[in-house]
mmCIF file of C-alpha atoms in Angstrom:
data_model
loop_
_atom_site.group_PDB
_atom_site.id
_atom_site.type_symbol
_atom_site.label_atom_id
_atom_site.label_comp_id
_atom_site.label_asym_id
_atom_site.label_seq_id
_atom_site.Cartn_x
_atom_site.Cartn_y
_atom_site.Cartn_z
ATOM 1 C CA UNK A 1 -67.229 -39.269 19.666
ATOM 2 C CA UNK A 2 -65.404 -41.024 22.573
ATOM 3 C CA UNK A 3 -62.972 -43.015 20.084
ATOM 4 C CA UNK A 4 -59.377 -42.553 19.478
ATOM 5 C CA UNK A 5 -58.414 -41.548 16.301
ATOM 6 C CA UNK A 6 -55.919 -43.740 13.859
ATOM 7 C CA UNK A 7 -54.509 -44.793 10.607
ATOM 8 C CA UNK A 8 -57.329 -48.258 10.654
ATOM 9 C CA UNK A 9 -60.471 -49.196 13.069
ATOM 10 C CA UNK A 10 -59.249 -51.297 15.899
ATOM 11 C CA UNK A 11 -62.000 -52.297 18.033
ATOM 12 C CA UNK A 12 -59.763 -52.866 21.206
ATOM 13 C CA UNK A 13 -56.365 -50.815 21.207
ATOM 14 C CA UNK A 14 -54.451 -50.448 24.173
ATOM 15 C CA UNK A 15 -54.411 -47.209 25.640
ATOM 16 C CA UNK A 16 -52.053 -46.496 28.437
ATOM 17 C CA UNK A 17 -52.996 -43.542 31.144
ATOM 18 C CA UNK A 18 -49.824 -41.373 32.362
ATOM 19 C CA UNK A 19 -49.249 -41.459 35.974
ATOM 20 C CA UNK A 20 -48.476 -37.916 36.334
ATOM 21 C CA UNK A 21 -50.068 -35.899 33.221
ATOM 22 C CA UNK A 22 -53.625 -37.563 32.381
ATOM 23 C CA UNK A 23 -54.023 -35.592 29.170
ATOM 24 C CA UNK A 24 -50.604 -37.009 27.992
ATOM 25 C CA UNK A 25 -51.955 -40.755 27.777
ATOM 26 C CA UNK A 26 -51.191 -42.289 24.680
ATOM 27 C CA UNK A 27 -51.906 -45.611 22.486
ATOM 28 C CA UNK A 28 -47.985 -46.047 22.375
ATOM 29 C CA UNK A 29 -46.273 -48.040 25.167
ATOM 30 C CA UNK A 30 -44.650 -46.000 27.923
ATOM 31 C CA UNK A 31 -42.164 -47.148 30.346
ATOM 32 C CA UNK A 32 -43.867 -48.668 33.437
ATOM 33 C CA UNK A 33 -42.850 -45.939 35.596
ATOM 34 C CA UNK A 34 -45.106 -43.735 33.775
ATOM 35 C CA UNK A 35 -48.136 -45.486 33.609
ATOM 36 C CA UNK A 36 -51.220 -45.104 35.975
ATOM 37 C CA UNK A 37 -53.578 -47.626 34.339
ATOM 38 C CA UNK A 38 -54.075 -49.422 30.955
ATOM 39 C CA UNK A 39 -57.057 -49.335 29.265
ATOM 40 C CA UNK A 40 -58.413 -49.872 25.952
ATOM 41 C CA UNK A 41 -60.300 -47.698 23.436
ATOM 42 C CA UNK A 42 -62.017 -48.138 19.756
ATOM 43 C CA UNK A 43 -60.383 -46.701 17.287
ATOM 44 C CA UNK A 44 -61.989 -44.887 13.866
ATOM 45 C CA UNK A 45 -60.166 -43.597 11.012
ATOM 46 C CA UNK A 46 -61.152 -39.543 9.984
ATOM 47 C CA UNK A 47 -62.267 -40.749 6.687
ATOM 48 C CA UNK A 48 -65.001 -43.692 8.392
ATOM 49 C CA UNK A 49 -66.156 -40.525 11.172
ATOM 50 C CA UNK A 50 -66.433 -38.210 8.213
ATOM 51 C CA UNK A 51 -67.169 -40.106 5.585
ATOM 52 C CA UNK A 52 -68.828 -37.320 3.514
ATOM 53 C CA UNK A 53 -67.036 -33.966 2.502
ATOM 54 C CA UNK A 54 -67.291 -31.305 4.626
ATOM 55 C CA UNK A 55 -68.186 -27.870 3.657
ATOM 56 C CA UNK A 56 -65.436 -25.125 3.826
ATOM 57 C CA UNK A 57 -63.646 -23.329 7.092
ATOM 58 C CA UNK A 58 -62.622 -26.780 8.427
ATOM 59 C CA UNK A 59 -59.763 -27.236 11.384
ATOM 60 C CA UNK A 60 -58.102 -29.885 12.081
ATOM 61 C CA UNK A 61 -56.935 -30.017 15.737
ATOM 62 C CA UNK A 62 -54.130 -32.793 16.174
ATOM 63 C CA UNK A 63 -52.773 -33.463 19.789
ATOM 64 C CA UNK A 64 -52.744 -36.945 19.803
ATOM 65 C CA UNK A 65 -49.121 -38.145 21.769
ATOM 66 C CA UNK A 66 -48.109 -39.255 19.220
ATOM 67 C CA UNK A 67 -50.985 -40.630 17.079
ATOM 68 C CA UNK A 68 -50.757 -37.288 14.775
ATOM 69 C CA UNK A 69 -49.779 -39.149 11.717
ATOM 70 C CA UNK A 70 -51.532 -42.228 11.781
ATOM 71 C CA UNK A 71 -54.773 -39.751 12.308
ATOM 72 C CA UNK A 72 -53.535 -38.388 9.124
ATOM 73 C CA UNK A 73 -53.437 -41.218 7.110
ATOM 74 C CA UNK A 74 -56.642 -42.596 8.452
ATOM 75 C CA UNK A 75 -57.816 -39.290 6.653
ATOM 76 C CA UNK A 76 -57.036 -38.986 3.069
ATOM 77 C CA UNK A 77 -60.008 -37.873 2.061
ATOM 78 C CA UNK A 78 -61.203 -36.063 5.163
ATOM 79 C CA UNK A 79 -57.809 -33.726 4.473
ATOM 80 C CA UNK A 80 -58.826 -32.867 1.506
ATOM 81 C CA UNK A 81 -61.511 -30.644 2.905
ATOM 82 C CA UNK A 82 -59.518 -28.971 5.750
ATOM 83 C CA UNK A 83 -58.320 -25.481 5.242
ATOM 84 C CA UNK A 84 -55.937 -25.437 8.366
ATOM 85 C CA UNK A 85 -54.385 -27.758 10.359
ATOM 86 C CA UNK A 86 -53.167 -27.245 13.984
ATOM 87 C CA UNK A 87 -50.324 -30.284 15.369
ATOM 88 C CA UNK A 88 -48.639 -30.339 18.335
ATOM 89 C CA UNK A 89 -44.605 -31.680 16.659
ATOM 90 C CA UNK A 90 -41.833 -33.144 19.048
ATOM 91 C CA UNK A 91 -38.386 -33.062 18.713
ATOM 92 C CA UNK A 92 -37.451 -35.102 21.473
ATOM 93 C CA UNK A 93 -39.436 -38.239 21.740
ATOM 94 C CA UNK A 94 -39.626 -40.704 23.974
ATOM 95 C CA UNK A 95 -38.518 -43.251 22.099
ATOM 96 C CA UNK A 96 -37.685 -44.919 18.224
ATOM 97 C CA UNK A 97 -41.370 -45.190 17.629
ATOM 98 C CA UNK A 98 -42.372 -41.669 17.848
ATOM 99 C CA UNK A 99 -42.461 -39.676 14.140
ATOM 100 C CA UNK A 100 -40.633 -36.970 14.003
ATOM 101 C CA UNK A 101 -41.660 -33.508 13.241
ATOM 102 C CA UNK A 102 -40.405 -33.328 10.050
ATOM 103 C CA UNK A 103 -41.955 -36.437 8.994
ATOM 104 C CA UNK A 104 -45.397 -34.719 9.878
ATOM 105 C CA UNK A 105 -44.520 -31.506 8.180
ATOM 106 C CA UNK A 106 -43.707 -33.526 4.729
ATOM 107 C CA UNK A 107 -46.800 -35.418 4.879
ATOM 108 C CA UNK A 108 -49.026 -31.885 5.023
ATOM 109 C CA UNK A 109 -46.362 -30.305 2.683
ATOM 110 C CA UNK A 110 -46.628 -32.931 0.355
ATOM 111 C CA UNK A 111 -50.961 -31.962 0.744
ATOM 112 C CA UNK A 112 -50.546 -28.569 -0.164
ATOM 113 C CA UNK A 113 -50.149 -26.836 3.504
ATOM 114 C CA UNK A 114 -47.997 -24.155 4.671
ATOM 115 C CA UNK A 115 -46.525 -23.953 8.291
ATOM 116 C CA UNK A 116 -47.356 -20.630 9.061
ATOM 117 C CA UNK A 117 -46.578 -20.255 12.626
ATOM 118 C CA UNK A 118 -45.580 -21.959 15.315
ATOM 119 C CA UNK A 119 -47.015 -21.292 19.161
ATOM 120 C CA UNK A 120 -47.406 -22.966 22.722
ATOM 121 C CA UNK A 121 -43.699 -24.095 22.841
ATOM 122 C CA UNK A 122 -42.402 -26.131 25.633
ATOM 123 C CA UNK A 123 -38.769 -25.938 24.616
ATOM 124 C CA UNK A 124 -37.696 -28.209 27.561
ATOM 125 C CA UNK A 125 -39.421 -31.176 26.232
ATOM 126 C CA UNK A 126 -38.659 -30.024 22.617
ATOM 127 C CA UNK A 127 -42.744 -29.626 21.855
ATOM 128 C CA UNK A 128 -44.471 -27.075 19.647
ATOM 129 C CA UNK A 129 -47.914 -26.691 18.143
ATOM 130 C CA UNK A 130 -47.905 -25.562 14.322
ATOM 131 C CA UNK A 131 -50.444 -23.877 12.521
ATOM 132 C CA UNK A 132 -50.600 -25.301 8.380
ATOM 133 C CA UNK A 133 -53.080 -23.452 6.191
ATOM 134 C CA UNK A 134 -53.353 -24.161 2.814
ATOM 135 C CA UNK A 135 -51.935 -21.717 -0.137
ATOM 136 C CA UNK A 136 -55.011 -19.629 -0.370
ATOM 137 C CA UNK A 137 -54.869 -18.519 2.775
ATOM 138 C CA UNK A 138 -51.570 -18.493 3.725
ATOM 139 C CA UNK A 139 -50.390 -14.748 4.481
ATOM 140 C CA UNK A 140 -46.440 -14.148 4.302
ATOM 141 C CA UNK A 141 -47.215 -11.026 6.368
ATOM 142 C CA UNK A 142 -48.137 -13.387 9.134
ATOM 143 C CA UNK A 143 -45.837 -16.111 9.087
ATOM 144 C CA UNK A 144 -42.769 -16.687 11.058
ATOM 145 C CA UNK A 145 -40.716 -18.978 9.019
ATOM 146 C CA UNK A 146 -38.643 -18.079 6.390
ATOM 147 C CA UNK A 147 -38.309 -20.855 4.222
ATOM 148 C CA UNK A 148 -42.087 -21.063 4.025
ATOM 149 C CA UNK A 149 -42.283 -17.494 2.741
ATOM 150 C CA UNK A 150 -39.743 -18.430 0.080
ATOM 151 C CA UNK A 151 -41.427 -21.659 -0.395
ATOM 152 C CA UNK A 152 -45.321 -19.547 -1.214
ATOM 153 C CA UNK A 153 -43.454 -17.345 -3.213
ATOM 154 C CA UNK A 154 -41.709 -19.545 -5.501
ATOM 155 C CA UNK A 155 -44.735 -22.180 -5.897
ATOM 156 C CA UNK A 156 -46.369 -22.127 -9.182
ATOM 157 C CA UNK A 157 -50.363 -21.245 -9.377
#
């Protein structure tokens, strides 16, 4: 599907090409410096490209610039069918309208996920990717953070 992927459908949405980094274009504003071209793209909502439930073994792959969270809550029902969830989170954003990580990891906490590791880190610009599976196949033997272990441990069946 060549559509970006959002919180509503937007028929035109301004997309704005990086100068340097093509793959890091994003649908929020950059500073001018940055920007090689604007274009604009259609944007769909998960639920509207999926509108049906999928069957089991679904991932979700979320590197968006930025646009991780309002794919997620253009997806309240497509979530529902994913078993794991893979986001690229950053720390240090470029600027007050970026979410921050821990916003994203509440909204799939709050959905029944688990962070269970965290790989491909570019510490310099503060980026990560995290992998979130849900409870039933979450393995403390395999996961790297603490407080998630506790967290699968002391959650009720």
């Amino acid at each position: 599907h060549q559509v970006a992927i959002g919180s509503e459908e937007i028929q035109d949405a301004p997309f704005y090409v990086k100068r340097r980094h093509q793959d890091g274009s994003s649908m929020f504003p950059m500073p001018e410096e940055q920007i090689r071209r604007r274009d604009k793209v259609q944007v769909r909502t998960l639920d509207t490209l999926f509108p049906d439930k999928l069957p089991g073994n679904v991932l979700l792959w979320l590197d968006c610039e930025n646009s991780e969270l309002n794919a997620l809550h253009g997806g309240i029902k497509f979530i529902e069918c994913v078993d794991m969830v893979n986001v690229e989170l950053t720390a240090r954003t470029s600027g007050a309208a970026w979410v921050p990580p821990q916003v994203i990891y509440r909204w799939l906490r709050d959905r029944g996920f688990y962070m269970l590791w965290v790989h491909t880190m570019r510490i310099p610009d503060g980026q990560y990717d995290a992998i979130f599976v849900r409870q039933n196949i979450f393995k403390p033997e395999c996961c790297c953070i603490p407080s998630e272990i506790e967290r699968f441990f002391n959650a009720t069946p």
